[in-house]
Amino acid sequence: MAKKKKTSAPAPAWYKHTWWLIPMIAILIYIPSFNADFTLDDVLIVEDNTFVKSLDQIPAIWTSHYWAGKVDATDTGLYRPLTLTTYNLQYALTGESPAAFHILNILLHALVCLMVMTMASLLFLDFRLVIISGLLFAIHPIHTEAVAGIVGRAEILAALFILTSMVCYHQWRQKGEIKWLVLMLVSTLAAITSKEHGFLMIAIMALQETYYYFTTKTFSWSERKKWIAFGSVAILSLGMWMVRSSITGPTASHELWANVGSADRMATSVRTSAEYIGLHLWPFPLSADYWIDEVPIVGFGNVKVLFGVFVILGMLSLAYYLRRKLPVASWGILFFFLMLLPVSNFVFAAGFLKAERILYIPSIGLILLMSVMLTKVLDLKSGRIPGFILLGLFLLLFTWRSWTRSGDWKNNYTLAVATLQTSPNSPRFNNMMGLELRAQNKNDEALAFFEKAVQANPNHVPALVNLGMQYSYFNRQQEAGDLLEKALTLEPGTLATYANLMSVYRTTGAHDKNIAIAEKAMQRFPQSAAIMWNAANAYQLAGNMARANEIRAKALAIDPNIGGGK
């Protein structure tokens, strides 16, 4: 039978101040992103999202998929209504100022740090673990993408409510007060509706019980309170899965996974998972995008994949070996892999090859592992000074890296500059740099970046559309039309492709083609005033004024200000 877990020495008097000091550090370290702009998907999910602009849209948020507020959404596989509701409510309170959205993200991150400390305090009973894990979580550079990017709020909210559920479950086991069970279920529901990781709550509880099994002398699997909690969470999760399934469609995976077999995808996942572990110790390089140059898709015979297998099996073996001697470490390792699994590309293809934002929740486990290992070094008779030096180096490195990294999110231009240093052939960021240079009227430079994006991935639809627009600007209409037609074939659901192809046909006088595309566009986007207006122009140029006026009236009914109004 396992021994009853030991508690650490009594906490010093100054320990109580760490409960406000560490969350404050978590806020201060993100000062560079306080006044940042909307970047990347922030624009689509917040700034241009029709579901965010009005409180009347809240019911629609809870009955629609995550991207439903984007008129030409193709990814219907996500359901995160609570996250979207926070954007909606904040927009109503603070308007469209990106600074307010960034500041709330940072405050929520500080709250997560507080919950990491609370969870560590209740479960692991060592004030040093509480301090070190709270500090490392607050300042770790792998969190910058989730915190500095507004759309990272899904990760932050899910982490917050998962940790809250864990704390409430612990209190329910200890005290049996119904309020803790209710709070646990409410937190689980909030986690599920923030991000899909919430559905893992029952597995997290099982891992929590396994920790209790190896640390509590009087442990019993038959306690009624446990099964009430497990049953309640199971019923809630099943019910929410049914709700989610009735609303969502297929998830859009990354374009490069399209023709990749399961074995190669899993092998690549193993390699990136090992790299994720390394980033916790040495957060270099960090990138907002990883292209195939950085994440080559390879099989299990690849040397780096084999090394990844060795690392992962070694970590899991360590978790098993330490289950009695150091169960906190075992919990940390297993929590990391459990939370990483659904976003690792191992089980199914996700919308990325590799991404740091998805480490926000899994990192709780490895940060606990790092913290407990540091405390063990401090416990050694000759390890106190080396331990404090090592901890100090971690704190200095992570603080500097997070401070500089969060500044990259100032705007899309600064983010593109930073990302193209780590992923120079990224189609997404070459395309973004082209857009930023176009906005600065540097059209020759913009053209070069659009061409580089298409060269890296000839099927990257946003780059095809923007390169087509740029060719049109330089009066290379035939090339522009060819690119836009290809983009339309690859992805027939992108509004910008139709609008720009109509523009090219209008310029070249191809009225029949213009009208044909206009009809397809109106059928697909009947609520788009811009599409209707362009279609009306197509009919007007073809000499059909009656049809043009009919369509133009529909455009004005949708947006009375389009075209300068009546």
Coordinates of C-alpha atoms in Angstrom, one line a residue:
M1 CA 0.0 0.0 0.0
A2 CA 1.3 3.4 -0.9
K3 CA 2.3 5.7 1.9
K4 CA 0.4 8.8 2.8
K5 CA 1.8 11.7 0.9
K6 CA 4.3 13.9 2.8
T7 CA 3.8 17.6 3.1
S8 CA 6.6 20.1 2.7
A9 CA 8.0 22.3 5.4
P10 CA 5.7 25.1 6.6
A11 CA 5.5 28.0 4.1
P12 CA 7.4 31.2 5.0
A13 CA 5.5 34.4 5.9
W14 CA 6.2 35.9 2.5
Y15 CA 4.5 33.1 0.7
K16 CA 1.1 34.7 0.9
H17 CA 2.3 37.6 -1.2
T18 CA 3.1 35.3 -4.1
W19 CA -0.6 34.8 -4.6
W20 CA -0.9 38.3 -6.0
L21 CA 2.7 38.9 -7.1
I22 CA 2.8 36.0 -9.6
P23 CA -0.5 37.0 -11.4
M24 CA 0.9 40.6 -11.5
I25 CA 4.1 39.3 -13.2
A26 CA 1.9 37.5 -15.7
I27 CA 0.3 40.8 -16.6
L28 CA 3.4 42.9 -16.7
I29 CA 5.3 40.6 -18.9
Y30 CA 2.7 41.2 -21.7
I31 CA 3.0 45.0 -21.6
P32 CA 4.4 45.0 -25.2
S33 CA 1.1 43.6 -26.5
F34 CA -1.2 45.9 -24.6
N35 CA -1.7 48.2 -27.5
A36 CA -1.4 45.6 -30.3
D37 CA -3.7 45.5 -33.3
F38 CA -5.9 42.6 -34.5
T39 CA -3.7 40.0 -36.1
L40 CA -4.2 36.8 -38.1
D41 CA -7.5 35.2 -37.2
D42 CA -8.3 38.0 -34.8
V43 CA -9.6 39.8 -37.8
L44 CA -11.9 37.0 -38.9
I45 CA -13.1 35.9 -35.5
V46 CA -13.5 39.3 -33.8
E47 CA -13.0 42.4 -36.0
D48 CA -15.0 41.2 -39.0
N49 CA -17.3 38.7 -37.4
T50 CA -21.0 39.5 -37.8
F51 CA -21.8 37.4 -34.7
V52 CA -19.6 39.6 -32.5
K53 CA -21.1 43.0 -33.5
S54 CA -24.5 42.7 -31.8
L55 CA -25.9 41.3 -28.6
D56 CA -28.9 40.1 -30.6
Q57 CA -26.5 37.5 -32.1
I58 CA -25.8 35.6 -28.8
P59 CA -28.6 33.0 -29.4
A60 CA -27.2 32.4 -32.9
I61 CA -23.7 31.9 -31.4
W62 CA -25.0 29.1 -29.2
T63 CA -26.7 27.4 -32.2
S64 CA -23.9 27.8 -34.8
H65 CA -20.4 26.6 -35.4
Y66 CA -17.4 28.7 -34.5
W67 CA -16.8 30.2 -37.9
A68 CA -20.5 30.9 -38.7
G69 CA -20.0 34.7 -38.4
K70 CA -17.7 34.6 -41.4
V71 CA -19.8 34.8 -44.6
D72 CA -17.6 32.4 -46.6
A73 CA -16.6 30.0 -43.8
T74 CA -15.5 26.5 -44.9
D75 CA -14.5 25.1 -41.5
T76 CA -17.7 24.0 -39.8
G77 CA -16.2 21.5 -37.3
L78 CA -15.6 23.7 -34.2
Y79 CA -18.1 24.7 -31.5
R80 CA -16.9 27.3 -29.0
P81 CA -19.9 29.4 -28.1
L82 CA -18.7 30.6 -24.7
T83 CA -15.5 32.0 -26.3
L84 CA -17.5 33.8 -29.0
T85 CA -19.9 35.1 -26.3
T86 CA -17.1 36.8 -24.4
Y87 CA -16.1 38.6 -27.6
N88 CA -19.6 39.6 -28.2
L89 CA -20.1 41.0 -24.6
Q90 CA -16.8 42.7 -24.7
Y91 CA -17.5 44.3 -28.0
A92 CA -20.8 45.7 -26.5
L93 CA -18.8 47.1 -23.5
T94 CA -15.6 48.3 -25.0
G95 CA -16.3 48.6 -28.7
E96 CA -13.9 47.5 -31.4
S97 CA -10.7 48.6 -29.7
P98 CA -8.2 45.8 -30.0
A99 CA -6.3 47.0 -26.9
A100 CA -9.3 46.1 -24.7
F101 CA -9.4 42.6 -26.1
H102 CA -5.7 42.1 -25.6
I103 CA -5.9 43.4 -22.0
L104 CA -8.7 41.0 -21.1
N105 CA -6.8 38.1 -22.6
I106 CA -3.8 39.0 -20.4
L107 CA -6.0 39.3 -17.3
L108 CA -7.5 35.9 -18.0
H109 CA -4.0 34.5 -18.3
A110 CA -3.2 35.9 -14.9
L111 CA -6.3 34.2 -13.6
V112 CA -5.1 30.9 -15.1
C113 CA -1.8 31.4 -13.3
L114 CA -3.7 31.8 -10.0
M115 CA -5.7 28.6 -10.7
V116 CA -2.5 26.7 -11.5
M117 CA -1.2 27.7 -8.1
T118 CA -4.5 26.8 -6.4
M119 CA -4.5 23.4 -8.0
A120 CA -0.9 22.8 -7.1
S121 CA -1.6 23.9 -3.5
L122 CA -4.5 21.6 -3.0
L123 CA -3.3 18.5 -4.8
F124 CA 0.5 18.6 -4.3
L125 CA 0.9 20.2 -0.8
D126 CA 4.3 21.9 -1.4
F127 CA 4.5 25.7 -1.4
R128 CA 7.6 25.6 -3.5
L129 CA 5.7 23.7 -6.2
V130 CA 3.0 26.4 -6.0
I131 CA 5.5 29.2 -6.4
I132 CA 7.7 27.7 -9.1
S133 CA 4.9 26.3 -11.2
G134 CA 3.0 29.6 -11.0
L135 CA 6.0 31.6 -12.0
L136 CA 7.0 29.4 -14.9
F137 CA 3.5 29.2 -16.2
A138 CA 3.2 33.0 -16.0
I139 CA 6.3 33.8 -18.0
H140 CA 6.8 30.8 -20.3
P141 CA 7.4 32.0 -23.9
I142 CA 5.4 29.1 -25.5
H143 CA 2.3 30.9 -24.1
T144 CA 2.8 34.1 -26.0
E145 CA 0.8 33.0 -29.1
A146 CA -2.2 32.1 -27.0
V147 CA -2.1 35.2 -24.8
A148 CA -0.9 37.9 -27.3
G149 CA -3.2 36.6 -30.0
I150 CA -6.9 37.4 -29.2
V151 CA -8.2 34.2 -30.7
G152 CA -6.0 32.4 -28.1
R153 CA -8.8 33.2 -25.6
A154 CA -10.3 29.7 -26.4
E155 CA -7.1 28.1 -25.0
I156 CA -7.1 30.4 -22.0
L157 CA -10.7 29.9 -21.1
A158 CA -10.5 26.2 -21.5
A159 CA -7.4 26.0 -19.2
L160 CA -9.1 28.2 -16.6
F161 CA -12.3 26.1 -16.4
I162 CA -10.5 22.8 -16.6
L163 CA -8.3 23.8 -13.6
T164 CA -11.4 25.1 -11.8
S165 CA -13.2 21.8 -12.4
M166 CA -10.1 20.0 -11.0
V167 CA -10.1 22.1 -7.9
C168 CA -13.9 21.7 -7.4
Y169 CA -13.6 18.0 -7.8
H170 CA -10.9 17.9 -5.2
Q171 CA -13.1 19.9 -2.8
W172 CA -16.1 17.7 -3.6
R173 CA -14.1 14.6 -2.7
Q174 CA -12.8 16.1 0.5
K175 CA -15.9 17.9 1.8
G176 CA -18.9 16.4 0.0
E177 CA -20.7 19.7 -0.2
I178 CA -23.1 19.9 -3.1
K179 CA -21.9 23.4 -4.1
W180 CA -18.6 21.9 -5.2
L181 CA -20.3 19.3 -7.4
V182 CA -22.4 22.0 -9.0
L183 CA -19.4 24.3 -9.5
M184 CA -17.5 21.4 -11.0
L185 CA -20.3 20.7 -13.5
V186 CA -20.7 24.4 -14.4
S187 CA -16.9 24.7 -14.9
T188 CA -16.9 21.6 -17.1
L189 CA -19.7 23.0 -19.2
A190 CA -17.7 26.2 -19.5
A191 CA -14.6 24.3 -20.6
I192 CA -16.5 22.3 -23.2
T193 CA -18.0 25.4 -24.7
S194 CA -14.7 27.3 -24.7
K195 CA -12.6 24.6 -26.5
E196 CA -12.9 20.9 -27.3
H197 CA -10.4 20.0 -24.5
G198 CA -13.3 20.3 -22.1
F199 CA -14.6 16.9 -23.3
L200 CA -11.5 15.3 -21.7
M201 CA -12.6 16.3 -18.2
I202 CA -13.6 12.8 -17.3
A203 CA -10.2 11.5 -18.3
I204 CA -8.6 14.3 -16.3
M205 CA -10.6 13.2 -13.3
A206 CA -9.4 9.6 -13.8
L207 CA -5.8 10.8 -13.9
Q208 CA -6.5 12.8 -10.7
E209 CA -7.9 9.7 -9.0
T210 CA -4.8 7.8 -10.0
Y211 CA -2.7 10.4 -8.3
Y212 CA -4.8 10.1 -5.2
Y213 CA -4.4 6.3 -5.4
F214 CA -0.6 6.5 -5.2
T215 CA -0.6 9.2 -2.5
T216 CA -3.4 8.3 -0.1
K217 CA -3.3 5.4 2.3
T218 CA -7.1 5.2 2.8
F219 CA -7.9 5.4 -0.9
S220 CA -11.0 3.5 -2.0
W221 CA -12.5 3.2 -5.5
S222 CA -16.0 2.6 -4.1
E223 CA -16.6 6.0 -2.6
R224 CA -20.0 7.1 -3.6
K225 CA -19.0 10.8 -4.1
K226 CA -16.5 9.7 -6.9
W227 CA -19.1 7.9 -8.9
I228 CA -21.6 10.7 -8.6
A229 CA -19.0 13.1 -10.0
F230 CA -17.9 10.7 -12.7
G231 CA -21.5 9.9 -13.7
S232 CA -22.5 13.6 -13.7
V233 CA -19.6 14.6 -15.9
A234 CA -20.1 11.7 -18.2
I235 CA -23.8 12.6 -18.8
L236 CA -23.0 16.3 -19.2
S237 CA -20.2 15.5 -21.7
L238 CA -22.3 13.1 -23.7
G239 CA -25.2 15.6 -23.9
M240 CA -22.9 18.3 -25.0
W241 CA -21.3 16.1 -27.6
M242 CA -24.7 15.4 -29.0
V243 CA -25.5 19.1 -29.1
R244 CA -22.1 19.8 -30.8
S245 CA -22.6 17.0 -33.3
S246 CA -26.0 18.4 -34.3
I247 CA -24.5 21.8 -35.1
T248 CA -21.0 21.2 -36.5
G249 CA -19.8 19.7 -39.7
P250 CA -16.4 18.3 -40.8
T251 CA -13.3 20.0 -39.5
A252 CA -11.0 21.6 -42.1
S253 CA -7.5 20.0 -41.8
H254 CA -4.3 21.7 -42.9
E255 CA -3.9 21.7 -46.7
L256 CA -0.7 19.6 -46.6
W257 CA -2.5 16.7 -44.9
A258 CA -4.8 16.2 -47.8
N259 CA -2.8 13.4 -49.6
V260 CA -0.8 12.1 -46.6
G261 CA -1.4 8.6 -45.3
S262 CA -2.2 8.0 -41.6
A263 CA 1.1 6.4 -40.9
D264 CA 3.2 9.4 -42.2
R265 CA 0.9 11.8 -40.4
M266 CA 1.3 9.9 -37.1
A267 CA 5.1 9.7 -37.6
T268 CA 5.3 13.5 -38.2
S269 CA 3.1 14.0 -35.1
V270 CA 5.6 11.9 -33.0
R271 CA 8.5 14.1 -34.2
T272 CA 6.6 17.4 -33.4
S273 CA 5.5 16.1 -30.0
A274 CA 9.1 15.5 -29.1
E275 CA 9.9 19.0 -30.3
Y276 CA 7.1 20.4 -28.2
I277 CA 8.8 18.8 -25.1
G278 CA 12.1 20.5 -26.0
L279 CA 10.4 23.9 -26.4
H280 CA 9.5 23.8 -22.7
L281 CA 13.2 23.8 -21.8
W282 CA 14.6 25.8 -24.7
P283 CA 12.0 28.0 -26.3
F284 CA 13.9 28.6 -29.6
P285 CA 12.8 29.0 -32.3
L286 CA 9.3 30.2 -31.8
S287 CA 7.1 30.8 -34.8
A288 CA 3.5 31.9 -35.6
D289 CA 3.6 29.4 -38.5
Y290 CA 5.5 26.3 -39.4
W291 CA 5.7 25.3 -43.0
I292 CA 6.9 22.0 -44.5
D293 CA 10.5 23.2 -44.4
E294 CA 10.3 23.3 -40.6
V295 CA 7.9 20.3 -40.3
P296 CA 8.7 17.9 -43.1
I297 CA 6.1 15.1 -43.5
V298 CA 8.1 11.9 -43.0
G299 CA 7.6 8.2 -42.1
F300 CA 8.6 6.2 -39.1
G301 CA 11.9 5.4 -40.6
N302 CA 13.1 9.0 -40.3
V303 CA 15.9 9.4 -37.7
K304 CA 14.2 12.4 -36.0
V305 CA 10.9 10.4 -35.8
L306 CA 12.8 7.5 -34.2
F307 CA 14.3 9.9 -31.7
G308 CA 10.8 11.2 -31.0
V309 CA 9.6 7.7 -30.3
F310 CA 12.5 7.2 -27.9
V311 CA 11.8 10.5 -26.1
I312 CA 8.0 9.8 -25.8
L313 CA 8.5 6.2 -24.6
G314 CA 11.1 7.4 -22.2
M315 CA 8.8 10.0 -20.8
L316 CA 6.0 7.5 -20.4
S317 CA 8.4 5.0 -18.8
L318 CA 9.5 7.7 -16.4
A319 CA 5.9 8.4 -15.5
Y320 CA 5.4 4.7 -14.7
Y321 CA 8.6 4.5 -12.7
L322 CA 7.9 7.5 -10.6
R323 CA 4.2 6.7 -9.9
R324 CA 5.0 5.8 -6.3
K325 CA 8.2 7.7 -5.7
L326 CA 7.2 11.0 -7.2
P327 CA 3.6 10.9 -8.3
V328 CA 3.5 14.6 -9.0
A329 CA 6.0 14.1 -11.8
S330 CA 4.0 11.2 -13.2
W331 CA 0.8 13.3 -13.1
G332 CA 2.6 16.1 -15.0
I333 CA 3.9 13.8 -17.8
L334 CA 0.5 12.1 -18.3
F335 CA -1.4 15.3 -18.2
F336 CA 0.8 16.7 -20.9
F337 CA 0.3 13.8 -23.2
L338 CA -3.4 13.6 -22.5
M339 CA -4.0 17.2 -23.3
L340 CA -1.7 17.1 -26.3
L341 CA -3.3 14.0 -27.9
P342 CA -6.4 15.6 -29.5
V343 CA -4.3 18.4 -31.1
S344 CA -1.2 16.4 -31.9
N345 CA -2.2 15.3 -35.4
F346 CA -1.7 11.7 -34.2
V347 CA -5.4 10.7 -33.9
F348 CA -6.7 12.9 -36.7
A349 CA -5.5 15.7 -39.0
A350 CA -5.7 19.1 -37.4
G351 CA -5.6 22.6 -39.1
F352 CA -1.9 23.0 -38.6
L353 CA 1.4 21.1 -39.0
K354 CA 2.8 22.5 -35.7
A355 CA 1.6 25.3 -33.5
E356 CA 2.6 26.8 -30.1
R357 CA -0.8 28.0 -29.1
I358 CA -2.1 24.5 -28.6
L359 CA 0.6 24.0 -25.9
Y360 CA -1.1 26.4 -23.5
I361 CA -3.2 23.7 -21.7
P362 CA -0.7 20.7 -22.1
S363 CA 2.1 22.8 -20.8
I364 CA 0.6 22.8 -17.3
G365 CA 1.8 19.2 -17.0
L366 CA 5.4 19.7 -18.1
I367 CA 5.7 22.9 -16.1
L368 CA 4.6 20.9 -13.0
L369 CA 7.3 18.3 -14.0
M370 CA 9.9 21.0 -14.3
S371 CA 8.9 22.5 -11.0
V372 CA 9.0 19.3 -9.1
M373 CA 12.5 18.4 -10.5
L374 CA 13.7 21.8 -9.5
T375 CA 12.4 21.3 -5.9
K376 CA 14.3 17.9 -5.9
V377 CA 17.5 19.7 -6.8
L378 CA 16.9 22.2 -4.1
D379 CA 16.4 19.4 -1.6
L380 CA 19.8 18.0 -2.2
K381 CA 22.4 19.0 0.3
S382 CA 24.8 20.3 -2.4
G383 CA 22.0 21.3 -4.7
R384 CA 20.6 24.4 -3.1
I385 CA 22.9 26.9 -4.8
P386 CA 22.9 25.2 -8.2
G387 CA 19.1 24.8 -8.0
F388 CA 18.6 28.5 -7.4
I389 CA 21.0 29.4 -10.2
L390 CA 19.1 27.0 -12.6
L391 CA 15.8 28.5 -11.5
G392 CA 17.1 32.0 -11.9
L393 CA 18.4 31.3 -15.4
F394 CA 15.0 29.8 -16.4
L395 CA 13.3 32.9 -15.1
L396 CA 15.6 35.4 -16.8
L397 CA 15.5 33.5 -20.1
F398 CA 11.7 33.0 -20.1
T399 CA 11.0 36.6 -19.1
W400 CA 13.3 38.1 -21.8
R401 CA 11.9 35.7 -24.4
S402 CA 8.2 36.3 -23.5
W403 CA 8.7 40.1 -23.4
T404 CA 10.3 40.2 -26.9
R405 CA 8.0 37.6 -28.4
S406 CA 4.8 39.3 -27.2
G407 CA 6.0 42.4 -29.1
D408 CA 5.9 40.5 -32.4
W409 CA 2.1 40.7 -32.1
K410 CA 2.0 44.5 -32.5
N411 CA 0.4 44.1 -35.9
N412 CA 0.4 41.9 -38.9
Y413 CA 3.5 43.5 -40.4
T414 CA 5.7 43.0 -37.3
L415 CA 4.3 39.5 -37.0
A416 CA 5.1 38.7 -40.6
V417 CA 8.6 40.1 -40.3
A418 CA 9.2 37.9 -37.2
T419 CA 7.7 34.8 -38.7
L420 CA 9.5 35.0 -42.0
Q421 CA 12.7 34.9 -40.1
T422 CA 11.8 31.5 -38.7
S423 CA 9.7 30.2 -41.6
P424 CA 10.9 32.0 -44.7
N425 CA 8.9 30.0 -47.1
S426 CA 5.6 30.1 -45.2
P427 CA 2.8 30.7 -47.8
R428 CA 0.6 32.2 -45.2
F429 CA 3.1 34.8 -44.0
N430 CA 4.5 35.6 -47.4
N431 CA 0.9 36.3 -48.4
M432 CA 0.5 38.4 -45.3
M433 CA 3.6 40.4 -46.0
G434 CA 2.4 41.0 -49.5
L435 CA -0.9 42.3 -48.1
E436 CA 0.9 44.6 -45.7
L437 CA 3.2 46.0 -48.4
R438 CA 0.2 46.5 -50.7
A439 CA -1.4 48.6 -48.0
Q440 CA 1.7 50.7 -48.0
N441 CA 1.5 51.1 -51.8
K442 CA 4.7 49.1 -52.2
N443 CA 3.2 47.1 -55.0
D444 CA 6.4 45.8 -56.6
E445 CA 7.6 44.4 -53.3
A446 CA 4.1 43.0 -52.6
L447 CA 4.1 41.2 -55.9
A448 CA 7.4 39.4 -55.0
F449 CA 5.9 38.1 -51.7
F450 CA 2.7 36.9 -53.3
E451 CA 4.7 35.1 -56.0
K452 CA 6.9 33.5 -53.3
A453 CA 3.8 32.3 -51.4
V454 CA 2.3 30.7 -54.6
Q455 CA 5.7 29.2 -55.4
A456 CA 5.9 27.6 -52.0
N457 CA 2.3 26.2 -52.3
P458 CA 0.7 26.5 -55.7
N459 CA -2.7 25.5 -54.1
H460 CA -2.7 28.2 -51.4
V461 CA -6.0 29.9 -52.2
P462 CA -5.5 33.2 -50.4
A463 CA -2.1 33.7 -52.1
L464 CA -3.6 32.8 -55.5
V465 CA -6.4 35.3 -55.0
N466 CA -4.0 38.1 -53.9
L467 CA -1.4 37.3 -56.6
G468 CA -4.3 37.5 -59.1
M469 CA -5.3 40.9 -57.8
Q470 CA -1.7 42.1 -58.0
Y471 CA -1.4 40.9 -61.6
S472 CA -4.6 42.8 -62.3
Y473 CA -3.1 45.9 -60.8
F474 CA -0.1 45.6 -63.2
N475 CA -2.6 45.0 -66.1
R476 CA -1.6 41.3 -66.5
Q477 CA -5.3 40.4 -66.8
Q478 CA -4.9 37.0 -68.5
E479 CA -2.6 35.8 -65.7
A480 CA -4.9 37.3 -63.1
G481 CA -7.9 35.5 -64.5
D482 CA -6.0 32.1 -64.7
L483 CA -5.0 32.3 -61.1
L484 CA -8.5 33.3 -59.9
E485 CA -10.1 30.6 -61.9
K486 CA -7.7 28.1 -60.3
A487 CA -8.5 29.4 -56.9
L488 CA -12.2 29.1 -57.6
T489 CA -11.7 25.5 -58.6
L490 CA -9.7 24.6 -55.5
E491 CA -12.0 26.4 -53.1
P492 CA -15.4 27.4 -54.5
G493 CA -16.5 29.0 -51.2
T494 CA -14.3 32.0 -51.0
L495 CA -16.1 35.3 -51.5
A496 CA -13.0 37.3 -52.5
T497 CA -12.3 35.0 -55.4
Y498 CA -15.7 35.7 -57.0
A499 CA -15.4 39.5 -56.4
N500 CA -12.0 39.7 -57.9
L501 CA -12.7 37.4 -60.8
M502 CA -15.7 39.6 -61.7
S503 CA -13.4 42.6 -61.6
V504 CA -11.0 41.0 -64.0
Y505 CA -13.8 40.0 -66.4
R506 CA -15.2 43.5 -66.1
T507 CA -11.8 45.0 -67.0
T508 CA -11.3 42.7 -70.0
G509 CA -14.9 43.1 -71.2
A510 CA -15.7 39.4 -70.9
H511 CA -19.3 40.1 -70.1
D512 CA -20.7 36.6 -70.5
K513 CA -18.1 35.2 -68.2
N514 CA -18.7 38.0 -65.8
I515 CA -22.4 37.3 -65.7
A516 CA -21.9 33.5 -65.3
I517 CA -19.6 34.1 -62.3
A518 CA -22.0 36.7 -60.9
E519 CA -24.9 34.2 -60.9
K520 CA -22.8 31.6 -59.1
A521 CA -21.6 34.2 -56.5
M522 CA -25.2 35.4 -55.8
Q523 CA -26.4 31.9 -55.4
R524 CA -23.6 31.1 -52.9
F525 CA -23.6 34.5 -51.1
P526 CA -27.2 35.9 -51.2
Q527 CA -26.6 38.0 -48.1
S528 CA -23.4 39.7 -49.4
A529 CA -24.1 43.3 -50.5
A530 CA -20.6 43.4 -52.1
I531 CA -21.4 40.4 -54.3
M532 CA -24.8 41.8 -55.2
W533 CA -23.3 45.2 -56.2
N534 CA -20.6 43.6 -58.4
A535 CA -23.3 41.4 -60.0
A536 CA -25.4 44.4 -60.7
N537 CA -22.4 46.1 -62.4
A538 CA -21.9 42.9 -64.5
Y539 CA -25.5 43.1 -65.9
Q540 CA -25.3 46.8 -66.4
L541 CA -22.1 46.5 -68.5
A542 CA -23.8 43.8 -70.5
G543 CA -26.7 46.2 -71.2
N544 CA -29.3 44.5 -69.1
M545 CA -30.4 47.5 -66.9
A546 CA -33.6 45.9 -65.6
R547 CA -31.7 43.0 -64.1
A548 CA -28.9 45.3 -62.9
N549 CA -31.4 47.6 -61.1
E550 CA -33.2 44.5 -59.5
I551 CA -29.9 43.2 -58.1
R552 CA -28.7 46.6 -57.0
A553 CA -31.9 47.1 -55.0
K554 CA -31.1 43.8 -53.2
A555 CA -27.6 45.1 -52.4
L556 CA -29.0 48.3 -51.0
A557 CA -31.5 46.4 -48.9
I558 CA -28.6 44.5 -47.3
D559 CA -26.3 47.5 -46.9
P560 CA -27.9 50.9 -47.6
N561 CA -24.4 52.5 -47.7
I562 CA -22.9 50.4 -50.4
G563 CA -21.8 52.3 -53.5
G564 CA -22.4 55.5 -51.6
G565 CA -26.1 54.6 -51.1
K566 CA -29.0 55.7 -53.3

